Short mmCIF file of C-alpha atoms and ligand atoms in Angstrom, two decimals:
data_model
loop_
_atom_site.label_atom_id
_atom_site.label_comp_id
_atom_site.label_asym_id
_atom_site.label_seq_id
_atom_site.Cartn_x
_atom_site.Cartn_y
_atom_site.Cartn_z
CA UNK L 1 -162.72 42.32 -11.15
CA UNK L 2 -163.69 38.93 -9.58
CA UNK L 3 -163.86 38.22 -6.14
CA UNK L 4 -163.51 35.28 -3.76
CA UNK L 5 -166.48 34.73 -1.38
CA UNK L 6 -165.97 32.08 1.34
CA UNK L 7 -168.21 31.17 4.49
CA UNK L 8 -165.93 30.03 7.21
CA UNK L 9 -166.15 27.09 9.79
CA UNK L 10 -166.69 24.17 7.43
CA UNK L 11 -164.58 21.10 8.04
CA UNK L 12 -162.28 20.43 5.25
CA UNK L 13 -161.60 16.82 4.33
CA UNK L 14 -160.01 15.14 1.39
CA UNK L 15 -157.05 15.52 -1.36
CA UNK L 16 -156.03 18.27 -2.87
CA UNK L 17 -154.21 17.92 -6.28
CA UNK L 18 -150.82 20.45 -6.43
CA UNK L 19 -150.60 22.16 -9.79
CA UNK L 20 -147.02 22.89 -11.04
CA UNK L 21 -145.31 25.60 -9.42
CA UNK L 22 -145.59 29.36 -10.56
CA UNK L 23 -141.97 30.06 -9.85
CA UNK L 24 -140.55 26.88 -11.54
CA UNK L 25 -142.47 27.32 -14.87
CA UNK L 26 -141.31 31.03 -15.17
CA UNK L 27 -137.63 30.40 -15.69
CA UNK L 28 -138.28 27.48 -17.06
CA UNK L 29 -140.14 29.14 -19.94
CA UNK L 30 -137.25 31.58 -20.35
CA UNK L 31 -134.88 28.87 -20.93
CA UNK L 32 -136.25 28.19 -24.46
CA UNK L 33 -134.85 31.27 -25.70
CA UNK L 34 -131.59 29.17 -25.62
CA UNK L 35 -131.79 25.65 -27.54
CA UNK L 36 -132.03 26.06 -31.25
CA UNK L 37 -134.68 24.57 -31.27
CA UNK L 38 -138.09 23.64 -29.81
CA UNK L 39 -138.87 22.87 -26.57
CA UNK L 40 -142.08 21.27 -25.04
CA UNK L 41 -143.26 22.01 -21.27
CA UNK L 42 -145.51 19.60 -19.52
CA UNK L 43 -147.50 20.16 -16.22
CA UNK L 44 -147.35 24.07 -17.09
CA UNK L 45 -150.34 25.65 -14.32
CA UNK L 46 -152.73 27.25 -15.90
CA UNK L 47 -151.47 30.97 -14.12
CA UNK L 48 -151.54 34.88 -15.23
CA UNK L 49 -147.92 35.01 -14.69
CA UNK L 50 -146.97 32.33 -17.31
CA UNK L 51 -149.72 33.67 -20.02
CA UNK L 52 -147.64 36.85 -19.32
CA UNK L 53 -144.39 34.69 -19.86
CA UNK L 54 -145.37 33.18 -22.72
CA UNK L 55 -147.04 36.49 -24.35
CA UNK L 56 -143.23 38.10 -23.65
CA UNK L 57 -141.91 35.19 -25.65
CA UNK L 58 -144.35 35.72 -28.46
CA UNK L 59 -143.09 39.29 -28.64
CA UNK L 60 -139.89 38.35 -28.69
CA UNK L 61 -140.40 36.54 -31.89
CA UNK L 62 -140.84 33.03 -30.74
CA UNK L 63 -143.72 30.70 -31.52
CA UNK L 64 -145.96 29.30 -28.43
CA UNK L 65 -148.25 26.69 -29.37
CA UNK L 66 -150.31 24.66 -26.93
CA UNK L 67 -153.50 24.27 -24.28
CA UNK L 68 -154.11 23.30 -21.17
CA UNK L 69 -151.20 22.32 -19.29
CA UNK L 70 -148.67 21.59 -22.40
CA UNK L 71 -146.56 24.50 -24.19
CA UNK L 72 -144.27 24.12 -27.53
CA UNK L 73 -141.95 26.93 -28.16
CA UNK L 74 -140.24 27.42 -31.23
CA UNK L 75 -137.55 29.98 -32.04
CA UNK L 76 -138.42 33.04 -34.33
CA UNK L 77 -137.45 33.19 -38.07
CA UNK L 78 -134.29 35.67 -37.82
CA UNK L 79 -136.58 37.87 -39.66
CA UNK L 80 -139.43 38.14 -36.77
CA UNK L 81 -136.53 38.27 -33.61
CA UNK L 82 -137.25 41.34 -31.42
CA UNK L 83 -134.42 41.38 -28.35
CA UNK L 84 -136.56 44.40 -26.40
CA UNK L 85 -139.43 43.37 -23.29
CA UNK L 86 -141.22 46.32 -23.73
CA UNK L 87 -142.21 48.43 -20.00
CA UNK L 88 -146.33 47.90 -20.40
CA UNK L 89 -145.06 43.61 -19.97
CA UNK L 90 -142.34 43.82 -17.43
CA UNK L 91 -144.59 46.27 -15.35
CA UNK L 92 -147.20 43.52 -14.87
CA UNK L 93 -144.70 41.10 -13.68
CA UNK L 94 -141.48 40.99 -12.34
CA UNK L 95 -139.97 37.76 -13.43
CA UNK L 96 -139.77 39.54 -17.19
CA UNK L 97 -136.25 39.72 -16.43
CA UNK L 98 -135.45 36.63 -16.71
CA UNK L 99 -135.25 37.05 -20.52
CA UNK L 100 -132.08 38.97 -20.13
CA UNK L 101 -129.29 36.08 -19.27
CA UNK L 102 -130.45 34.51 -22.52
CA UNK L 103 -131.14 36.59 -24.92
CA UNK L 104 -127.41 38.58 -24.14
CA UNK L 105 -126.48 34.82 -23.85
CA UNK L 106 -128.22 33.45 -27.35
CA UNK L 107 -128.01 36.89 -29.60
CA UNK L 108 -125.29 39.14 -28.01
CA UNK L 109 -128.22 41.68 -26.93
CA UNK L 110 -131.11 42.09 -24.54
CA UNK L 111 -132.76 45.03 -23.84
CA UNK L 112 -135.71 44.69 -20.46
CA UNK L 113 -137.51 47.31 -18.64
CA UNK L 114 -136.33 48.20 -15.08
CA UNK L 115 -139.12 46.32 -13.16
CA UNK L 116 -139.43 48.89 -10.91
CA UNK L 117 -140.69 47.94 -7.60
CA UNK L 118 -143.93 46.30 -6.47
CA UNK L 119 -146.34 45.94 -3.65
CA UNK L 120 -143.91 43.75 -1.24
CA UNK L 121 -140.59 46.05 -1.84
CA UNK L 122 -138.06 47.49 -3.96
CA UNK L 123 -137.00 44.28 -5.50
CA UNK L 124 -133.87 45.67 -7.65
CA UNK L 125 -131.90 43.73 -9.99
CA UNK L 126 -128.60 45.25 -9.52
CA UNK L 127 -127.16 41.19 -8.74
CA UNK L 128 -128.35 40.18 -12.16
CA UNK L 129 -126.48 43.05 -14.10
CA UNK L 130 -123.38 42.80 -11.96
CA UNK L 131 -123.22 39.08 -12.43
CA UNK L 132 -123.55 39.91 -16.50
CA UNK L 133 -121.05 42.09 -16.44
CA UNK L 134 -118.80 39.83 -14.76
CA UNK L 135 -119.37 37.76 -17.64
CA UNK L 136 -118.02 40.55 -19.90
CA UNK L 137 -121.72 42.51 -20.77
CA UNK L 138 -122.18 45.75 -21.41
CA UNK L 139 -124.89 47.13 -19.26
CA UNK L 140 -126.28 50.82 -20.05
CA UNK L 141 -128.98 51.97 -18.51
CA UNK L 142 -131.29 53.86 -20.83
CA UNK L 143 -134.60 55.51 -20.06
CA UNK L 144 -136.05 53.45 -17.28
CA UNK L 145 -134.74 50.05 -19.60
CA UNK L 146 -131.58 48.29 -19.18
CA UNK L 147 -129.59 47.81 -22.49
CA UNK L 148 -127.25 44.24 -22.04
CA UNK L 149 -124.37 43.33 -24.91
CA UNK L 150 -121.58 41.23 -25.05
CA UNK L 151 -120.09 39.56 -28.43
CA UNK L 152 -119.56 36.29 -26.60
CA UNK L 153 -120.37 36.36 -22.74
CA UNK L 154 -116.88 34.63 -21.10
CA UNK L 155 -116.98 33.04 -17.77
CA UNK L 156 -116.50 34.51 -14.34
CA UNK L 157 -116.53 33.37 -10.64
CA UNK L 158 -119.69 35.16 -9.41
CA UNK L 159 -120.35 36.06 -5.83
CA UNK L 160 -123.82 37.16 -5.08
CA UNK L 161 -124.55 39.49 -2.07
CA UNK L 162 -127.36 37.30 -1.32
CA UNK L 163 -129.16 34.32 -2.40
CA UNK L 164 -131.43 35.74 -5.28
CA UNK L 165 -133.95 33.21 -6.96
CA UNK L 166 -134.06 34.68 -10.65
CA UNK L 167 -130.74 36.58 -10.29
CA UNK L 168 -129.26 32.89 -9.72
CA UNK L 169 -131.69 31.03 -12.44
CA UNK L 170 -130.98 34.62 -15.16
CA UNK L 171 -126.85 34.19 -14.60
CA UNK L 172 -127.31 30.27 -14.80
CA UNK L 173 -129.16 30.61 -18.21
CA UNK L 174 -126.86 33.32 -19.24
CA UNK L 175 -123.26 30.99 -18.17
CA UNK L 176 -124.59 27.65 -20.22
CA UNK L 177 -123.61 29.42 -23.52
CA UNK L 178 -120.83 31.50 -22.31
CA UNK L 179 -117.27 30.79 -23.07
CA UNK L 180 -115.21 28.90 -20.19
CA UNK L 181 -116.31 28.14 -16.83
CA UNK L 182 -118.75 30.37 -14.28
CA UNK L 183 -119.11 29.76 -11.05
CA UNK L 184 -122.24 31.55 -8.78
CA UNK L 185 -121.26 31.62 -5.23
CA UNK L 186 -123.67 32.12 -2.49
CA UNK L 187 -126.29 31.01 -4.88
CA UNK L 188 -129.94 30.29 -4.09
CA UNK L 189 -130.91 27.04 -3.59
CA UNK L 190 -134.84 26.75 -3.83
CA UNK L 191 -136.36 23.14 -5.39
CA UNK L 192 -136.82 25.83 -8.66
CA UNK L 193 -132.87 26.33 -9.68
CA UNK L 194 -132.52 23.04 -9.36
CA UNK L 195 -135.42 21.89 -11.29
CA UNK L 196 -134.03 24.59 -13.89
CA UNK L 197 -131.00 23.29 -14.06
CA UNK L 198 -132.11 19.96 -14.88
CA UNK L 199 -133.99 21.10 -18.10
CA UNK L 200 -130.31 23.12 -19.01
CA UNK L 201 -128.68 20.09 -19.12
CA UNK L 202 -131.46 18.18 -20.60
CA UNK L 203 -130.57 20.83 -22.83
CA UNK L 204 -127.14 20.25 -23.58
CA UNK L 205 -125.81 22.39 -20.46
CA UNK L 206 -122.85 21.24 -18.35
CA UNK L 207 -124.06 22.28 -15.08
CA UNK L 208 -122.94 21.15 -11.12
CA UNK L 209 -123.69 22.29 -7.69
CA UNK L 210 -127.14 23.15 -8.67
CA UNK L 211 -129.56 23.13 -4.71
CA UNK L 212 -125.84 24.17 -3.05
CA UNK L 213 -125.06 27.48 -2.60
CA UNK L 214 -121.65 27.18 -5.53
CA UNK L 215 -122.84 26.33 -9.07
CA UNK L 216 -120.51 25.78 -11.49
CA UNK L 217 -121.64 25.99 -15.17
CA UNK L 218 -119.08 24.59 -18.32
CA UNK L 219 -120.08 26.89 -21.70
CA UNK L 220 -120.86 25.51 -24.81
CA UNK L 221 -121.33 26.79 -27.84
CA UNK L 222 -124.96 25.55 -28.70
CA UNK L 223 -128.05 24.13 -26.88
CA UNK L 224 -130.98 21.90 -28.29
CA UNK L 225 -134.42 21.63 -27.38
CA UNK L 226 -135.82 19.22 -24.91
CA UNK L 227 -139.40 18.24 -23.30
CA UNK L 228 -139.73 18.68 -19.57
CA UNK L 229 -142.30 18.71 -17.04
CA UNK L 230 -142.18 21.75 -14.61
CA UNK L 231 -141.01 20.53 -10.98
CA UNK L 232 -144.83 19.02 -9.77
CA UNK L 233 -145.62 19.36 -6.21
CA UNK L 234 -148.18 17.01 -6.85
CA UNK L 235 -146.40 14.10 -5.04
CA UNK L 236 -146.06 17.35 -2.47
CA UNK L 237 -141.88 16.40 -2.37
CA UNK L 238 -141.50 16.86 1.51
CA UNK L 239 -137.99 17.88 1.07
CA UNK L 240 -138.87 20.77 -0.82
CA UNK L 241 -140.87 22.31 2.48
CA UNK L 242 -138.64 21.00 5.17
CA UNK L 243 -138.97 24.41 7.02
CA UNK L 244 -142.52 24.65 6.75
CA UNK L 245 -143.31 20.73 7.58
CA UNK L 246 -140.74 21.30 10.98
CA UNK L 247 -143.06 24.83 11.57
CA UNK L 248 -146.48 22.94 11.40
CA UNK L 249 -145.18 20.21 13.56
CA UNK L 250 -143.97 22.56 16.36
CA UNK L 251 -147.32 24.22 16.19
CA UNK L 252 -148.93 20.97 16.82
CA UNK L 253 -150.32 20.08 13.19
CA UNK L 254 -149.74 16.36 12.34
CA UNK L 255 -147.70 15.82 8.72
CA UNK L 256 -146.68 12.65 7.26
CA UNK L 257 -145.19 12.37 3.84
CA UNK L 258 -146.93 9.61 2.09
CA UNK L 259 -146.44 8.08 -1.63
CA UNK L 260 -149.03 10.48 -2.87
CA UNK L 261 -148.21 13.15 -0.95
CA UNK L 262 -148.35 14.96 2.39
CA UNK L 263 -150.87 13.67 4.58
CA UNK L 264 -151.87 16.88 7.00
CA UNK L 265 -153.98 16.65 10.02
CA UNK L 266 -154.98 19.22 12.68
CA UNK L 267 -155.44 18.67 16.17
CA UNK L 268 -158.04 21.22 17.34
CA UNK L 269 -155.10 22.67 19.73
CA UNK L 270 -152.24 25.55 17.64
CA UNK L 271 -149.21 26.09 19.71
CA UNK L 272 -147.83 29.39 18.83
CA UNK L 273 -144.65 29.43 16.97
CA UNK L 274 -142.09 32.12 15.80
CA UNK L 275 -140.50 32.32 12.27
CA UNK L 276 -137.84 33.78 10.25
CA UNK L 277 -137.82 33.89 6.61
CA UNK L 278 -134.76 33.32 4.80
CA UNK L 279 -133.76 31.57 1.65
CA UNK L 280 -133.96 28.23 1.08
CA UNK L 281 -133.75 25.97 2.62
CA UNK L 282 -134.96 28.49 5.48
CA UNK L 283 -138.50 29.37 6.25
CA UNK L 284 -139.85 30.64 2.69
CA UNK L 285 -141.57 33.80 2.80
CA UNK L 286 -143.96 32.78 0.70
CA UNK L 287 -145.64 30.81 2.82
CA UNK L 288 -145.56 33.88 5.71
CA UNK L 289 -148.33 35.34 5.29
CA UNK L 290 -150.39 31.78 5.22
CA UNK L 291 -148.45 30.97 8.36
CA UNK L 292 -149.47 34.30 9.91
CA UNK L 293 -153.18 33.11 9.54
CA UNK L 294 -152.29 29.97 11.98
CA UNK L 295 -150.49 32.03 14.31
CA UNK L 296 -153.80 34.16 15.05
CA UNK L 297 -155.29 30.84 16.02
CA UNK L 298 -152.53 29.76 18.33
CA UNK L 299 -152.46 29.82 21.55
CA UNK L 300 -150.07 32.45 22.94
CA UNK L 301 -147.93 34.84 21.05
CA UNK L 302 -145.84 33.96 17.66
CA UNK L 303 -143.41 36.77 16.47
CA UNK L 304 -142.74 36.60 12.95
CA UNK L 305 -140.20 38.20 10.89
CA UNK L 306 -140.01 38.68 7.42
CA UNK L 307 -136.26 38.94 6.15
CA UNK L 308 -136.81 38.67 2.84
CA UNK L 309 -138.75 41.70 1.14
CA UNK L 310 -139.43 45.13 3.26
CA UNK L 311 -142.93 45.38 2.49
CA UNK L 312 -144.46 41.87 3.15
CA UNK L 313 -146.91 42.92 5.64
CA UNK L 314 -149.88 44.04 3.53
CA UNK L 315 -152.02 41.35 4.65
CA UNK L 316 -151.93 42.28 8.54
CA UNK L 317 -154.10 45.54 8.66
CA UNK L 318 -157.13 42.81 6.79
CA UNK L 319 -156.30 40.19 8.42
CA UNK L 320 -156.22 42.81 11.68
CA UNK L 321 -160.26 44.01 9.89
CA UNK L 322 -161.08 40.38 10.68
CA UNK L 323 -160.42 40.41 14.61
CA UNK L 324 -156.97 39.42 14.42
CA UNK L 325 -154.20 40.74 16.85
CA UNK L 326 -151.32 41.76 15.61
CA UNK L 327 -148.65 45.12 16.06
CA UNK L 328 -146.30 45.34 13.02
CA UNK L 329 -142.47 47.08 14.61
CA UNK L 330 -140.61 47.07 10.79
CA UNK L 331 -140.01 43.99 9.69
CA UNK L 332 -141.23 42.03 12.82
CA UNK L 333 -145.12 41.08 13.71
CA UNK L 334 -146.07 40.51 16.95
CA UNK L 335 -149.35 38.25 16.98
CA UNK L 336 -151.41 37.44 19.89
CA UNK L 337 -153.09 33.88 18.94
CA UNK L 338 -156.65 33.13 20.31
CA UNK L 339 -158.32 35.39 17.93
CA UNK L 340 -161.66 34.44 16.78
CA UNK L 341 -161.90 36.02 13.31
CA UNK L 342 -165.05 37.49 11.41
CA UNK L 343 -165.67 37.45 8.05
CA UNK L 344 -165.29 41.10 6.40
CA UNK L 345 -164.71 42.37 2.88
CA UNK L 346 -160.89 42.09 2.56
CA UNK L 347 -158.22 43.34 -0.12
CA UNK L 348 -155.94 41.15 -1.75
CA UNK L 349 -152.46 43.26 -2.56
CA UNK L 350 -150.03 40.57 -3.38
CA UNK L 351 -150.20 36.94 -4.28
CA UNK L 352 -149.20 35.61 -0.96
CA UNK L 353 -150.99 38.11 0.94
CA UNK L 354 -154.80 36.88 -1.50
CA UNK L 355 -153.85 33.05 -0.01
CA UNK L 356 -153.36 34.17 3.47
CA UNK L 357 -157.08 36.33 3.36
CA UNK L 358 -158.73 33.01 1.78
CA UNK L 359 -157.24 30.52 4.66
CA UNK L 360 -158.81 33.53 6.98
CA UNK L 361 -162.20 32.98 5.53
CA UNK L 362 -162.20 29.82 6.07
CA UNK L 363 -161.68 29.63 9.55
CA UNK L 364 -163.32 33.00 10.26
CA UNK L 365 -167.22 32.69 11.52
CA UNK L 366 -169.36 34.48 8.67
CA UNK L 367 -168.76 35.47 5.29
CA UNK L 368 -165.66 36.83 3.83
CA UNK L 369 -165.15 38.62 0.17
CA UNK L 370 -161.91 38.86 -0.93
CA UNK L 371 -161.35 41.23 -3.70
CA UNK L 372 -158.59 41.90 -6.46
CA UNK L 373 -158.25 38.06 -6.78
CA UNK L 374 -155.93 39.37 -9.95
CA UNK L 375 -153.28 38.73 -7.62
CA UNK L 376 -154.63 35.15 -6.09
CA UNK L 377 -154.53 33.76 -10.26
CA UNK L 378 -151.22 34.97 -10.75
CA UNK L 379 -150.12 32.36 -8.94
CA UNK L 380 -152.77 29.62 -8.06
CA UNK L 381 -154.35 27.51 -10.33
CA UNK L 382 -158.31 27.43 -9.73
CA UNK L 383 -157.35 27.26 -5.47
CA UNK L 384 -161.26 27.76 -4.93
CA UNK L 385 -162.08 24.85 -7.07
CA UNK L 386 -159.52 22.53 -5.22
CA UNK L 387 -160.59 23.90 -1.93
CA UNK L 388 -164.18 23.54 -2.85
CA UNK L 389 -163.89 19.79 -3.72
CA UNK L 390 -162.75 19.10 -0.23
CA UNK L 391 -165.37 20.46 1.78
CA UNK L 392 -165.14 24.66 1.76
CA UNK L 393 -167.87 26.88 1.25
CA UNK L 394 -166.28 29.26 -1.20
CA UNK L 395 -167.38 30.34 -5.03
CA UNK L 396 -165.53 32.89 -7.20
CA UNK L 397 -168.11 35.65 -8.02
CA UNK L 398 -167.62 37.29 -11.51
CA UNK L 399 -168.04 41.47 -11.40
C1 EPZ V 1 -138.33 35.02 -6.29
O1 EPZ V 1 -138.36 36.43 -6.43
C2 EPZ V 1 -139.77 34.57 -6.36
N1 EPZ V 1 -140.31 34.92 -7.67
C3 EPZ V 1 -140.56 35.25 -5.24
O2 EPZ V 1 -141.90 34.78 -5.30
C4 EPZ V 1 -139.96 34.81 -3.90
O3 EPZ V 1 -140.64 35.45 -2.84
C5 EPZ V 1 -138.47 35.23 -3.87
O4 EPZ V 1 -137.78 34.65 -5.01
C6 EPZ V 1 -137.78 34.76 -2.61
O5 EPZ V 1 -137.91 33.38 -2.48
C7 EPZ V 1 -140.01 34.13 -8.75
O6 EPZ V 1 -139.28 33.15 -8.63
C8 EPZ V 1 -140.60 34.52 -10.06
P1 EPZ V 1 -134.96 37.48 -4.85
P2 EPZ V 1 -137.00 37.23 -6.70
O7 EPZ V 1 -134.21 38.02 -6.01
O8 EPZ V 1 -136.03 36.39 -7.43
C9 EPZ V 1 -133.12 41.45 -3.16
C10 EPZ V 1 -144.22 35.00 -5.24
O9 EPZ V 1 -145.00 35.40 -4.37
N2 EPZ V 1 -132.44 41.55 -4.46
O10 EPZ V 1 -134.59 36.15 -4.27
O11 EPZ V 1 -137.38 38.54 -7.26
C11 EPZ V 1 -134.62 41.61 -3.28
O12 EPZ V 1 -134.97 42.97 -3.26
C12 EPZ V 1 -142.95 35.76 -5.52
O13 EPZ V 1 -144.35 33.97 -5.94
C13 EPZ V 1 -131.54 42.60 -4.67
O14 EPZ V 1 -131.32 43.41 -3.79
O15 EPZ V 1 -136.49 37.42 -5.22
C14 EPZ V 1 -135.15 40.86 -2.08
O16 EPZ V 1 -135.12 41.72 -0.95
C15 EPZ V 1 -142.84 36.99 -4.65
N3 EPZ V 1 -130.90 42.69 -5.88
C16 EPZ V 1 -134.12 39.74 -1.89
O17 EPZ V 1 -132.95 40.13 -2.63
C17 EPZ V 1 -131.11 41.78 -6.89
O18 EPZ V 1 -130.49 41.92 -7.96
C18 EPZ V 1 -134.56 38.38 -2.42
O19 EPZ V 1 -135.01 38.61 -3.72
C19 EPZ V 1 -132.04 40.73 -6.65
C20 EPZ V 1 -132.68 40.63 -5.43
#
């Protein structure tokens, strides 16, 4: 298992290049099972999660060609179709589910293992199953897998009980070949279901309402393939991170949204802030734990609470090995800024969780290991090269 090593205090100066988002290409990906035919993906990172995707995909019968950061999938030969993601895939990563809404969409069928839960919570997908049988699925749950069927999914008026990312993107895929009209209320409205519902109707999709919280999606009986280029944060869109640009600003870093980019500067002085996490466009809780990291800098006390997953605190009691000050009461942290932070050997448990360890190398005096970077390349691309080329000390160590 690799690790991270980073030697903190240098002064980091330059431009970092954005690779495409994890959780755009994942659904994004999925949505090929619909066309008829192929589809090319451009600006695909270079991630675990989407070799996982596209090794489900492969398994599933259809043909993924490509390097680098360009994918071509191609439907299966009726002969080669398989509709099951078997347990040993879906175990490794979540987002497996969103196979369901089209294959039950595409072939009438779709079989996925339960995900079970992971290191930040329970993560159920009880939204995803009711939405599909809204839609007129039958949904039988069979030794730890959930069997989906419907002859011809019909449309329904869908409320969610909250905002769910993939639930909204699975029932979105799943509507575009349904019969009649679906509407998702109280849908999720991350920069992602948008940029997924572009590609949909690149596709042949008649989709509206996509980034509000109603979308309403037209059926039609067929879908081609398209090229797209997954949603690149490259040109770092500011109005994807309103929440987190308005956070960095109270806390006294400077950010100006440039043609190229975001322009971020620090001022030597952190004013402590507090943050929620909600969905989007609230505070995203993926950037929490790399937000906690600044708050044990501040000066005074930040109390941040994490309102998305239960179990999103497994960065504190490392972060806490590294001098930092911070008492955890459920689903609120209470953390005293002004800490000076040592290096240590730290343990990544979750994607966020690996970033959040790395930013506290970097400003901690010494040297830091962070281990079980498994989870840190699930979801960024080469982050110690790009970090690297603007000044850090850091290397990746193979063991
Ligand atoms: C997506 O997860 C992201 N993953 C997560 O990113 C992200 O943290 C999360 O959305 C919130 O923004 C991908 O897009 C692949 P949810 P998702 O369904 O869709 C509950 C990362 O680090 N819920 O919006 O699984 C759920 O338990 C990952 O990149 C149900 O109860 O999140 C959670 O408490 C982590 N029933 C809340 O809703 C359901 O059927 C939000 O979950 C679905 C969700």
């Amino acid at each position: 298992m690799d690790k991270i090593v980073v030697e903190g205090g240098a002064r980091l100066t330059g431009v970092i290049p954005i690779s495409g988002a994890k959780n755009a290409a994942l659904p994004l990906l999925a949505a090929a099972l619909l066309p008829t035919g192929a589809s090319t993906f451009k600006n695909v990172p270079q991630l675990a999660d989407v070799r996982t995707m596209a090794k489900l995909l492969g398994m599933l019968g259809w043909q993924v060609e490509g390097e680098r950061t360009e994918l071509t999938i191609a439907p299966p030969a009726k002969s080669r179709l398989k509709l099951e993601a078997p347990y040993e895939l879906v175990k490794t990563m979540r987002a497996s589910v969103l196979v369901l809404g089209p294959l039950v969409a595409r072939y009438g069928r779709g079989r996925v293992s339960l995900p079970g839960g992971c290191a930040i919570g329970a993560r159920p997908i009880d939204q995803h199953l009711k939405g599909l049988q809204a839609m007129g699925a039958k949904v039988t749950l069979d030794h730890g897998y959930v069997d989906v069927e419907a002859k011809r999914l019909r449309g329904a008026t869908i409320v969610l009980d909250m905002p769910t990312v993939t639930g909204c993107e699975n029932l979105m895929m799943a509507a575009a070949l349904a019969k009649g009209r679906t509407v998702i209320e109280n849908a999720a409205r991350e920069p992602e279901v948008s940029d997924l519902a572009r590609c949909l109707l690149a596709m042949g999709a008649k989709i509206s309402g996509h980034g509000t919280d109603a979308i309403t999606i037209e059926g039609v009986d067929a879908l081609f393939g398209v090229e797209h280029a997954v949603v690149l944060l490259g040109g770092a869109r500011p109005e994807h991170l309103d929440a987190v640009i308005a956070k960095l600003r109270a806390a006294g870093v400077q950010v100006a949204a440039e043609a190229g980019g975001l322009r971020v500067r620090g001022s030597g002085e952190i004013a402590a802030v507090d943050i929620v996490t909600q969905p989007h466009p609230g505070f995203p809780t993926d950037m929490q734990a790399q937000f906690m990291v600044l708050a044990c800098l501040a000066r005074g006390q930040s109390v941040i609470k994490e309102m998305i997953f239960e179990n999103r605190f497994m960065h504190v009691p490392e972060l806490v090995r590294m001098g930092a000050d911070i008492q955890i009461d459920g689903r609120v942290a209470m953390v005293r800024g002004g800490a000076r932070l040592n290096g240590a050997q730290v343990m990544a448990t979750d994607l966020r969780a690996s970033a959040s360890l790395i930013l506290a190398g970097l400003v901690a005096s010494g040297r830091t290991d962070v281990l079980r970077v498994y989870h840190l390349d699930r979801g960024y691309e080469a982050i110690e090269k790009k970090l690297r080329a603007v000044g850090a000390k850091i290397k990746r160590v193979k063991q």
